[in-house]
Short mmCIF file of C-alpha atoms and ligand atoms in Angstrom, two decimals:
data_model
loop_
_atom_site.label_atom_id
_atom_site.label_comp_id
_atom_site.label_asym_id
_atom_site.label_seq_id
_atom_site.Cartn_x
_atom_site.Cartn_y
_atom_site.Cartn_z
CA MET A 1 -55.62 94.31 41.88
CA ASP A 2 -52.87 92.06 43.20
CA GLU A 3 -53.79 91.69 46.84
CA THR A 4 -53.64 88.34 48.58
CA LYS A 5 -56.59 88.88 50.93
CA ILE A 6 -59.69 90.36 49.36
CA LEU A 7 -61.64 91.86 52.23
CA LEU A 8 -65.04 93.49 52.49
CA SER A 9 -66.01 95.90 55.26
CA GLU A 10 -68.77 95.05 57.74
CA LYS A 11 -71.06 97.46 55.91
CA GLU A 12 -70.69 95.30 52.81
CA ILE A 13 -72.08 92.11 54.38
CA PRO A 14 -75.03 91.12 52.15
CA GLN A 15 -78.33 92.09 53.79
CA ARG A 16 -80.37 89.34 52.11
CA TRP A 17 -80.04 85.62 51.45
CA TYR A 18 -80.50 84.39 47.89
CA ASN A 19 -83.26 81.80 47.40
CA ILE A 20 -82.55 79.62 44.38
CA GLN A 21 -86.00 78.02 44.31
CA PRO A 22 -87.65 80.40 41.79
CA ASP A 23 -84.62 80.07 39.47
CA LEU A 24 -84.30 76.27 39.36
CA PRO A 25 -83.89 74.59 35.95
CA ALA A 26 -86.63 72.05 36.82
CA PRO A 27 -89.28 71.81 39.56
CA LEU A 28 -88.09 70.58 42.95
CA ALA A 29 -89.91 67.39 43.99
CA PRO A 30 -91.64 68.14 47.31
CA PRO A 31 -90.93 66.20 50.52
CA ILE A 32 -93.68 63.62 50.94
CA ASN A 33 -95.43 61.87 53.78
CA PRO A 34 -94.18 58.26 53.92
CA LYS A 35 -97.69 56.92 54.60
CA THR A 36 -99.86 58.92 52.20
CA HIS A 37 -97.20 59.76 49.57
CA LYS A 38 -98.74 63.26 49.46
CA PRO A 39 -96.57 66.39 49.81
CA ILE A 40 -96.18 67.31 53.46
CA GLY A 41 -97.66 70.60 54.72
CA PRO A 42 -96.53 73.12 57.35
CA GLU A 43 -98.58 71.28 60.01
CA ASP A 44 -96.42 68.16 59.53
CA LEU A 45 -93.27 70.14 60.25
CA ALA A 46 -94.61 72.41 63.03
CA PRO A 47 -93.81 69.97 65.90
CA ILE A 48 -90.10 70.13 65.09
CA PHE A 49 -89.40 73.46 63.32
CA PRO A 50 -90.42 77.09 64.02
CA MET A 51 -92.90 78.57 61.53
CA GLU A 52 -90.50 81.14 60.06
CA LEU A 53 -88.09 78.39 58.98
CA ILE A 54 -90.97 76.30 57.58
CA LYS A 55 -91.95 79.34 55.48
CA GLN A 56 -88.38 79.73 54.24
CA GLU A 57 -88.31 76.03 53.36
CA VAL A 58 -91.02 76.51 50.72
CA SER A 59 -90.58 80.20 49.86
CA LEU A 60 -90.48 81.25 46.22
CA GLU A 61 -89.29 84.78 47.04
CA PRO A 62 -85.91 85.26 45.34
CA TRP A 63 -84.46 87.28 48.24
CA ILE A 64 -85.04 86.97 51.99
CA GLU A 65 -84.06 89.78 54.37
CA ILE A 66 -81.58 88.86 57.09
CA PRO A 67 -82.95 90.04 60.48
CA ASN A 68 -80.88 92.72 62.27
CA GLU A 69 -80.22 90.41 65.23
CA VAL A 70 -78.74 87.80 62.87
CA MET A 71 -76.64 90.50 61.16
CA ASP A 72 -75.28 91.46 64.60
CA MET A 73 -74.17 87.88 65.17
CA TYR A 74 -72.73 87.59 61.64
CA ARG A 75 -70.57 90.65 62.37
CA VAL A 76 -68.68 88.61 65.00
CA TRP A 77 -66.79 86.87 62.14
CA ARG A 78 -68.20 88.05 58.79
CA PRO A 79 -67.34 89.11 56.14
CA THR A 80 -64.85 86.28 55.73
CA PRO A 81 -61.72 86.73 53.58
CA LEU A 82 -61.36 85.59 49.99
CA ARG A 83 -57.71 84.64 49.72
CA ARG A 84 -55.57 84.25 46.62
CA ALA A 85 -53.52 81.05 46.91
CA ARG A 86 -50.41 82.53 45.27
CA ARG A 87 -47.99 80.20 47.01
CA LEU A 88 -50.00 77.15 46.01
CA GLU A 89 -50.06 78.39 42.39
CA LYS A 90 -46.29 78.72 42.54
CA ALA A 91 -45.80 75.33 44.17
CA LEU A 92 -47.88 73.72 41.41
CA GLY A 93 -46.28 75.79 38.66
CA THR A 94 -49.72 76.47 37.21
CA PRO A 95 -50.82 79.46 35.14
CA ALA A 96 -54.24 79.14 36.87
CA ARG A 97 -55.26 81.72 39.47
CA ILE A 98 -56.58 80.01 42.60
CA TYR A 99 -58.76 81.65 45.26
CA TYR A 100 -60.31 80.22 48.40
CA LYS A 101 -63.21 81.53 50.43
CA ASP A 102 -62.13 81.10 54.02
CA GLU A 103 -65.04 80.04 56.22
CA SER A 104 -62.64 78.64 58.83
CA VAL A 105 -62.43 82.03 60.60
CA SER A 106 -65.77 81.63 62.42
CA PRO A 107 -65.51 80.88 66.17
CA PRO A 108 -66.33 77.16 65.75
CA GLY A 109 -64.06 77.01 62.68
CA SER A 110 -66.39 76.32 59.76
CA HIS A 111 -69.28 77.62 57.62
CA LYS A 112 -71.83 75.94 59.92
CA PRO A 113 -72.62 78.98 62.13
CA ASN A 114 -73.98 80.86 59.08
CA THR A 115 -77.19 78.86 59.50
CA ALA A 116 -76.81 78.03 63.21
CA VAL A 117 -77.19 81.66 64.34
CA ALA A 118 -80.18 82.17 62.02
CA GLN A 119 -81.91 79.01 63.23
CA ALA A 120 -81.23 79.77 66.92
CA TYR A 121 -82.61 83.29 66.40
CA TYR A 122 -85.90 82.20 64.76
CA ASN A 123 -86.45 79.55 67.44
CA LYS A 124 -85.79 82.06 70.21
CA VAL A 125 -88.32 84.51 68.72
CA GLU A 126 -90.95 81.76 68.68
CA GLY A 127 -90.40 80.94 72.38
CA VAL A 128 -88.41 77.72 72.03
CA LYS A 129 -86.18 76.96 75.05
CA ARG A 130 -84.00 74.10 73.79
CA LEU A 131 -82.71 72.87 70.43
CA THR A 132 -81.86 69.27 69.64
CA THR A 133 -79.58 68.18 66.85
CA GLU A 134 -77.18 65.52 65.61
CA THR A 135 -73.52 65.89 64.79
CA GLY A 136 -71.03 63.73 62.93
CA ALA A 137 -67.50 64.97 63.41
CA GLY A 138 -68.68 67.67 65.80
CA GLN A 139 -68.49 70.75 63.57
CA TRP A 140 -72.25 71.24 63.45
CA GLY A 141 -72.74 70.42 67.15
CA SER A 142 -70.17 73.01 68.11
CA ALA A 143 -71.65 75.59 65.70
CA LEU A 144 -75.15 75.13 67.13
CA SER A 145 -73.79 75.23 70.71
CA PHE A 146 -72.09 78.54 69.84
CA ALA A 147 -75.32 79.93 68.32
CA THR A 148 -77.61 78.79 71.14
CA CYS A 149 -75.13 80.22 73.63
CA LEU A 150 -75.32 83.64 71.91
CA CYS A 151 -79.14 83.43 71.86
CA GLY A 152 -79.61 82.08 75.43
CA LEU A 153 -81.07 78.66 74.46
CA GLU A 154 -80.16 75.18 75.66
CA CYS A 155 -78.72 72.67 73.20
CA THR A 156 -78.74 68.83 73.19
CA ILE A 157 -76.48 67.19 70.62
CA TYR A 158 -76.63 63.52 69.62
CA MET A 159 -73.08 62.87 68.53
CA VAL A 160 -72.25 59.84 66.39
CA ARG A 161 -70.63 57.35 68.81
CA ILE A 162 -67.41 56.85 66.85
CA SER A 163 -66.72 60.62 66.77
CA TYR A 164 -67.77 60.98 70.42
CA ASP A 165 -65.05 58.50 71.35
CA GLN A 166 -62.43 59.70 68.84
CA LYS A 167 -62.90 63.48 69.09
CA PRO A 168 -62.96 64.58 72.73
CA TYR A 169 -61.96 68.15 71.88
CA ARG A 170 -65.02 68.95 69.76
CA LYS A 171 -67.11 67.66 72.67
CA LEU A 172 -65.31 70.03 75.03
CA LEU A 173 -65.86 72.90 72.62
CA MET A 174 -69.61 72.18 72.72
CA GLN A 175 -69.47 72.11 76.51
CA SER A 176 -67.64 75.45 76.56
CA TRP A 177 -70.69 76.93 74.81
CA ASN A 178 -73.08 75.12 77.21
CA GLY A 179 -74.03 72.41 74.66
CA LYS A 180 -74.69 68.90 75.99
CA ALA A 181 -73.28 66.12 73.80
CA ILE A 182 -74.72 62.58 74.12
CA ALA A 183 -73.16 59.58 72.35
CA SER A 184 -75.57 58.19 69.73
CA PRO A 185 -77.11 55.61 69.63
CA SER A 186 -78.08 56.39 73.24
CA ASP A 187 -80.50 55.02 75.81
CA GLN A 188 -82.30 58.40 75.94
CA THR A 189 -84.70 57.76 73.03
CA ASN A 190 -86.84 54.89 71.71
CA SER A 191 -84.96 54.86 68.41
CA GLY A 192 -81.58 54.80 70.19
CA ARG A 193 -82.68 51.99 72.52
CA ALA A 194 -84.00 49.95 69.58
CA ILE A 195 -80.67 50.23 67.74
CA LEU A 196 -78.69 49.36 70.89
CA ALA A 197 -80.87 46.27 71.46
CA ASP A 198 -79.83 44.93 68.04
CA TYR A 199 -76.27 46.34 67.90
CA PRO A 200 -74.95 47.13 71.40
CA ASP A 201 -71.58 48.19 69.93
CA SER A 202 -72.95 50.27 67.06
CA PRO A 203 -70.47 53.01 65.97
CA GLY A 204 -73.52 55.15 65.12
CA SER A 205 -74.23 57.10 61.97
CA LEU A 206 -75.69 60.49 61.09
CA GLY A 207 -78.92 58.75 60.10
CA MET A 208 -79.25 57.23 63.58
CA ALA A 209 -78.36 60.46 65.38
CA ILE A 210 -80.97 62.37 63.34
CA SER A 211 -83.61 59.85 64.45
CA GLU A 212 -82.73 60.48 68.10
CA ALA A 213 -82.66 64.28 67.81
CA VAL A 214 -85.98 64.41 65.91
CA GLU A 215 -87.64 62.11 68.45
CA ASP A 216 -86.35 64.19 71.38
CA ALA A 217 -87.77 67.40 69.85
CA ALA A 218 -91.07 65.81 68.82
CA THR A 219 -91.68 64.47 72.34
CA HIS A 220 -90.84 67.68 74.26
CA ASP A 221 -93.03 70.79 73.96
CA ASP A 222 -90.34 73.35 74.71
CA ALA A 223 -87.79 71.83 72.30
CA LYS A 224 -87.39 71.97 68.54
CA TYR A 225 -85.04 70.25 66.15
CA SER A 226 -82.31 71.92 64.13
CA LEU A 227 -80.59 70.44 61.09
CA GLY A 228 -77.17 71.64 59.95
CA SER A 229 -77.49 70.75 56.26
CA VAL A 230 -79.74 69.19 53.57
CA LEU A 231 -82.89 71.32 54.00
CA ASN A 232 -83.70 74.28 51.75
CA HIS A 233 -83.65 76.87 54.54
CA VAL A 234 -80.18 75.75 55.67
CA LEU A 235 -78.80 76.11 52.15
CA LEU A 236 -80.52 79.50 51.89
CA HIS A 237 -78.67 80.83 54.96
CA GLN A 238 -75.36 79.63 53.54
CA THR A 239 -75.76 81.77 50.40
CA ILE A 240 -74.22 84.62 52.38
CA VAL A 241 -70.92 82.91 51.43
CA GLY A 242 -71.37 82.98 47.64
CA LEU A 243 -72.87 86.47 47.73
CA GLU A 244 -69.78 87.80 49.50
CA VAL A 245 -67.54 86.00 47.00
CA GLN A 246 -69.33 87.69 44.09
CA GLU A 247 -68.47 91.11 45.58
CA GLN A 248 -64.91 90.06 46.35
CA LEU A 249 -64.29 88.72 42.84
CA LYS A 250 -65.55 92.01 41.46
CA LEU A 251 -63.01 93.84 43.64
CA ALA A 252 -60.28 91.51 42.37
CA GLY A 253 -61.40 92.09 38.78
CA GLU A 254 -61.90 88.33 38.30
CA LYS A 255 -64.42 86.08 36.60
CA VAL A 256 -64.37 82.58 38.02
CA ASP A 257 -64.19 79.58 35.63
CA ILE A 258 -64.23 76.61 38.01
CA ILE A 259 -65.70 76.28 41.53
CA CYS A 260 -64.73 73.31 43.73
CA GLY A 261 -66.51 72.41 46.94
CA CYS A 262 -67.16 69.36 49.10
CA VAL A 263 -70.59 67.85 49.66
CA GLY A 264 -71.75 66.11 52.81
CA GLY A 265 -75.38 67.19 53.11
CA GLY A 266 -74.58 69.95 50.61
CA SER A 267 -74.81 73.17 52.62
CA ASN A 268 -71.38 74.78 52.20
CA TYR A 269 -71.28 73.87 48.53
CA ALA A 270 -74.77 75.24 47.95
CA GLY A 271 -73.94 78.44 49.80
CA LEU A 272 -70.90 78.97 47.61
CA ILE A 273 -72.36 78.08 44.21
CA PHE A 274 -76.05 79.06 44.26
CA PRO A 275 -75.51 82.73 43.37
CA PHE A 276 -73.27 81.52 40.49
CA VAL A 277 -75.74 78.84 39.33
CA LYS A 278 -78.03 81.65 38.31
CA GLU A 279 -75.27 82.95 35.99
CA LYS A 280 -74.56 79.46 34.65
CA LEU A 281 -78.22 78.85 33.85
CA ALA A 282 -78.23 82.17 32.02
CA GLY A 283 -75.59 80.71 29.69
CA ARG A 284 -72.27 81.50 31.35
CA ASP A 285 -69.47 78.95 30.90
CA LEU A 286 -68.76 77.75 34.44
CA THR A 287 -67.65 74.37 35.80
CA LEU A 288 -69.11 73.48 39.19
CA ILE A 289 -67.33 70.49 40.77
CA ALA A 290 -68.96 68.74 43.75
CA THR A 291 -66.55 66.44 45.59
CA GLU A 292 -67.28 63.56 47.94
CA PRO A 293 -65.50 60.52 49.44
CA THR A 294 -65.27 57.28 47.47
CA ALA A 295 -66.26 55.60 50.76
CA CYS A 296 -69.62 57.43 50.81
CA PRO A 297 -70.31 58.09 47.11
CA THR A 298 -73.80 59.57 47.35
CA LEU A 299 -73.81 61.74 44.22
CA THR A 300 -71.56 59.54 42.07
CA ARG A 301 -73.07 56.12 42.85
CA GLY A 302 -76.37 56.70 44.67
CA GLU A 303 -79.83 56.49 43.07
CA PHE A 304 -82.00 59.58 42.54
CA ARG A 305 -85.24 58.67 44.33
CA TYR A 306 -87.33 59.28 47.42
CA ASP A 307 -85.76 58.08 50.69
CA PHE A 308 -85.83 58.80 54.39
CA GLY A 309 -83.32 61.26 55.84
CA ASP A 310 -82.72 59.06 58.90
CA THR A 311 -82.27 55.42 59.86
CA ALA A 312 -85.42 55.06 61.99
CA GLN A 313 -87.66 56.45 59.18
CA LEU A 314 -88.96 59.39 61.27
CA THR A 315 -88.37 62.09 58.63
CA PRO A 316 -90.49 62.80 55.54
CA LEU A 317 -89.31 61.23 52.28
CA LEU A 318 -86.96 63.46 50.30
CA LYS A 319 -86.13 63.11 46.62
CA MET A 320 -82.36 62.87 46.55
CA PHE A 321 -79.39 60.80 45.48
CA THR A 322 -79.23 58.15 48.17
CA LEU A 323 -77.17 55.14 49.15
CA GLY A 324 -80.10 53.93 51.29
CA HIS A 325 -81.01 55.20 54.76
CA ARG A 326 -79.62 52.01 56.31
CA PHE A 327 -76.21 52.62 54.72
CA VAL A 328 -73.51 52.82 57.41
CA PRO A 329 -70.45 54.43 55.78
CA PRO A 330 -66.95 53.20 56.59
CA PRO A 331 -65.22 55.19 59.37
CA ILE A 332 -63.35 57.67 57.17
CA HIS A 333 -62.02 60.83 58.79
CA ALA A 334 -64.15 63.28 56.84
CA GLY A 335 -67.00 62.62 59.31
CA GLY A 336 -69.10 65.47 57.88
CA LEU A 337 -69.22 63.72 54.49
CA ARG A 338 -70.52 60.40 55.87
CA TYR A 339 -74.21 60.84 54.99
CA HIS A 340 -76.31 58.47 52.88
CA GLY A 341 -78.19 61.27 51.07
CA ALA A 342 -77.71 64.93 50.17
CA ALA A 343 -79.76 68.12 49.86
CA PRO A 344 -82.63 67.77 47.36
CA LEU A 345 -81.63 71.13 45.82
CA ILE A 346 -78.06 69.91 45.20
CA CYS A 347 -79.34 66.54 43.93
CA LEU A 348 -81.65 68.25 41.47
CA LEU A 349 -78.71 70.24 40.07
CA ALA A 350 -76.68 67.02 39.83
CA ALA A 351 -79.54 65.23 38.05
CA GLN A 352 -79.81 68.20 35.65
CA LYS A 353 -76.02 68.03 35.08
CA VAL A 354 -75.56 71.62 36.26
CA ILE A 355 -72.94 70.39 38.74
CA GLU A 356 -70.27 67.70 38.23
CA PRO A 357 -69.85 65.21 41.08
CA ARG A 358 -66.41 63.61 41.67
CA ALA A 359 -65.36 61.08 44.31
CA TYR A 360 -61.89 60.83 45.91
CA HIS A 361 -60.10 58.41 48.21
CA GLN A 362 -58.86 59.49 51.66
CA ASN A 363 -55.15 59.35 50.96
CA THR A 364 -55.27 61.51 47.86
CA VAL A 365 -57.32 64.20 49.62
CA PHE A 366 -54.88 64.25 52.53
CA ASP A 367 -52.02 64.56 50.01
CA ALA A 368 -53.80 67.64 48.66
CA ALA A 369 -54.40 69.03 52.16
CA LEU A 370 -50.67 68.77 52.90
CA THR A 371 -49.67 70.37 49.58
CA PHE A 372 -52.00 73.21 50.57
CA ALA A 373 -50.71 73.44 54.16
CA ARG A 374 -47.09 73.43 53.02
CA SER A 375 -47.65 76.24 50.53
CA GLU A 376 -50.49 78.35 51.97
CA GLY A 377 -49.88 77.50 55.62
CA MET A 378 -53.51 76.64 56.31
CA LEU A 379 -54.39 73.16 57.63
CA CYS A 380 -57.87 72.28 56.46
CA ALA A 381 -60.62 70.00 57.76
CA PRO A 382 -60.65 66.54 56.14
CA GLU A 383 -63.98 67.46 54.48
CA THR A 384 -62.45 70.58 52.89
CA SER A 385 -59.48 68.60 51.57
CA HIS A 386 -61.79 67.03 48.95
CA ALA A 387 -62.42 70.46 47.42
CA ILE A 388 -58.71 71.25 47.48
CA ARG A 389 -57.93 67.95 45.70
CA ALA A 390 -60.27 68.86 42.84
CA ALA A 391 -58.86 72.40 42.59
CA ILE A 392 -55.27 71.12 42.48
CA ASP A 393 -56.21 68.60 39.77
CA GLU A 394 -57.81 71.37 37.72
CA ALA A 395 -54.82 73.66 38.24
CA LEU A 396 -52.49 70.88 37.08
CA LYS A 397 -54.62 70.44 33.95
CA CYS A 398 -54.11 74.16 33.30
CA LYS A 399 -50.38 73.58 33.64
CA GLU A 400 -50.58 71.05 30.80
CA THR A 401 -52.80 73.14 28.55
CA GLY A 402 -51.38 76.55 29.47
CA GLU A 403 -54.89 77.86 30.22
CA GLU A 404 -55.06 80.72 32.73
CA LYS A 405 -58.28 79.71 34.43
CA CYS A 406 -59.63 81.21 37.62
CA ILE A 407 -60.39 78.50 40.19
CA LEU A 408 -62.34 79.03 43.42
CA ILE A 409 -62.25 76.67 46.42
CA GLY A 410 -64.83 76.51 49.19
CA TYR A 411 -62.58 76.41 52.24
CA SER A 412 -65.28 75.15 54.57
CA GLY A 413 -63.28 74.65 57.77
CA HIS A 414 -59.95 74.25 59.56
CA GLY A 415 -58.52 70.95 60.72
CA PHE A 416 -57.26 71.80 64.19
CA PHE A 417 -59.60 69.29 65.83
CA ASP A 418 -58.76 66.66 63.24
CA LEU A 419 -55.10 66.22 64.03
CA ALA A 420 -55.65 62.56 64.96
CA ALA A 421 -56.62 62.02 61.31
CA TYR A 422 -53.43 63.75 60.16
CA GLU A 423 -51.47 61.56 62.59
CA LYS A 424 -52.95 58.47 60.88
CA TYR A 425 -52.04 59.92 57.48
CA PHE A 426 -48.44 60.60 58.54
CA GLY A 427 -48.27 57.06 59.95
CA LYS A 428 -49.53 55.67 56.59
CA GLU A 429 -52.48 54.11 58.41
CA LEU A 430 -55.30 55.67 56.37
CA VAL A 431 -57.35 53.09 54.50
CA ASP A 432 -58.84 53.84 51.06
CA TYR A 433 -62.33 52.35 51.05
CA GLU A 434 -64.13 51.60 47.79
CA TYR A 435 -67.64 50.73 48.85
CA PRO A 436 -68.63 47.40 47.23
CA GLN A 437 -71.62 47.60 44.86
CA GLU A 438 -73.37 44.65 46.57
CA LYS A 439 -73.36 46.58 49.86
CA ILE A 440 -74.85 49.64 48.16
CA ASP A 441 -77.47 47.44 46.48
CA GLU A 442 -78.26 45.85 49.83
CA ALA A 443 -78.79 49.23 51.55
CA LEU A 444 -80.87 50.45 48.58
CA GLN A 445 -83.27 47.55 49.10
CA SER A 446 -84.56 49.30 52.24
CA VAL A 447 -85.51 52.39 50.21
CA PRO A 448 -89.28 52.62 49.71
CA VAL A 449 -90.61 52.26 46.16
CA ILE A 450 -92.94 55.20 45.46
CA GLU A 451 -94.94 54.64 42.33
CA ASP A 452 -97.40 57.50 42.81
CA ALA A 453 -94.81 60.15 43.68
CA PRO A 454 -95.66 63.74 42.72
CA GLU A 455 -93.73 64.95 39.66
C1 PLP B 501 -65.62 71.64 57.55
C2 PLP B 501 -66.80 70.96 56.93
N1 PLP B 501 -66.97 71.02 55.62
C3 PLP B 501 -68.00 70.42 54.99
C4 PLP B 501 -68.94 69.70 55.73
C5 PLP B 501 -70.03 69.02 54.99
O1 PLP B 501 -71.30 69.52 55.28
P1 PLP B 501 -72.12 70.31 54.18
O2 PLP B 501 -72.13 69.45 52.96
O3 PLP B 501 -73.48 70.48 54.76
O4 PLP B 501 -71.42 71.60 53.97
C6 PLP B 501 -68.82 69.62 57.11
C7 PLP B 501 -69.81 68.88 57.90
O5 PLP B 501 -69.69 68.64 59.06
C8 PLP B 501 -67.72 70.26 57.72
O6 PLP B 501 -67.56 70.21 59.05
#
């Protein structure tokens, strides 16, 4: 088949999410209570999450049915196209075949609504009236605003201060879907006020915004908290992406050799690769490249150990690669990749060497984004450009070796709200940050030492 867009019909949207937990190559270390160091139970999570999502978090069922109401919402933009990047192949002069799974076609412009609509639905069913969350660059805040709007819930979004000031259009998008964005750190919560007392001009971080959103939900009976990445149930919902790709590759008569995605908290990457990890663990030769910024090198330079998910230490301890929960990443433009940790499921696969992490500087990923835009026509989000950089590098290797590999890119979002970043790139104002080791070591000193952690 030599089509450029490989499309499924609505009837072919997968009806179930794939749960990787029973198929993992090693046991997943459980989240633990920071005081007792014992695994947390459902009762610890009940104040902030609905029960159905808590069940999904620990489920060992390999497949989980997608409720009809969620399928109805998915049909607004799913199935998403798998596109063959023929013009990019030509521009690079590579014998490789390059495909990209285009999650930018959702109303908010990224993969994030795949979990947002599921989370809003389960909360609605359990009588919740308002969801609280954090957002970095604004992609997740706008996705949750979209989902809560469809489900008739209210939404409060703690938006990292620097993005709040730099990205007015994402804020307006949230408002269009009735979401209320608040600059974080804010004076609305104890954790926000404590940070402001010490650092009145704090640019904020995802870790700080999570503290505020969790506190807001935990202190209001009608509100719950929603996280856009990192947790098992979020990654589960994203598997709709990889499951569609498997069908689309079958239609194209392809077998993929290399998959490239970007990792912030790990959700789009997980959604894309998890169905393929099963094949890799069964012995199939498959390279899974996980990209991240050199300025926030969680998987490439972090330590694999228990740490808090947020700055104010309100979350349970998660076993993950971490740069330390006090780490405040430099203000790079891929705001969605500025997180000190990553999903425990992704970290386990990195520790087991199932996936290959790679870090890139800002300028080289923007170079790749422009090569892509000038051949394929699509202008990607700065986060997505990391995945494109890796794919182009792999395609250029194929050019040298003559190998005709099949390369798949996770095209997690468009860059239409990130034009200020492109303006900086065109003006040669983008700074390449290499985070100094002493700063990483300093932030890691705040990470608790758990000697009696469960294996
Ligand atoms: C377009 C896009 N891609 C990737 C990410 C990274 O998040 P995750 O690693 O959870 O997919 C984000 C986060 O905001 C994003 O907006």
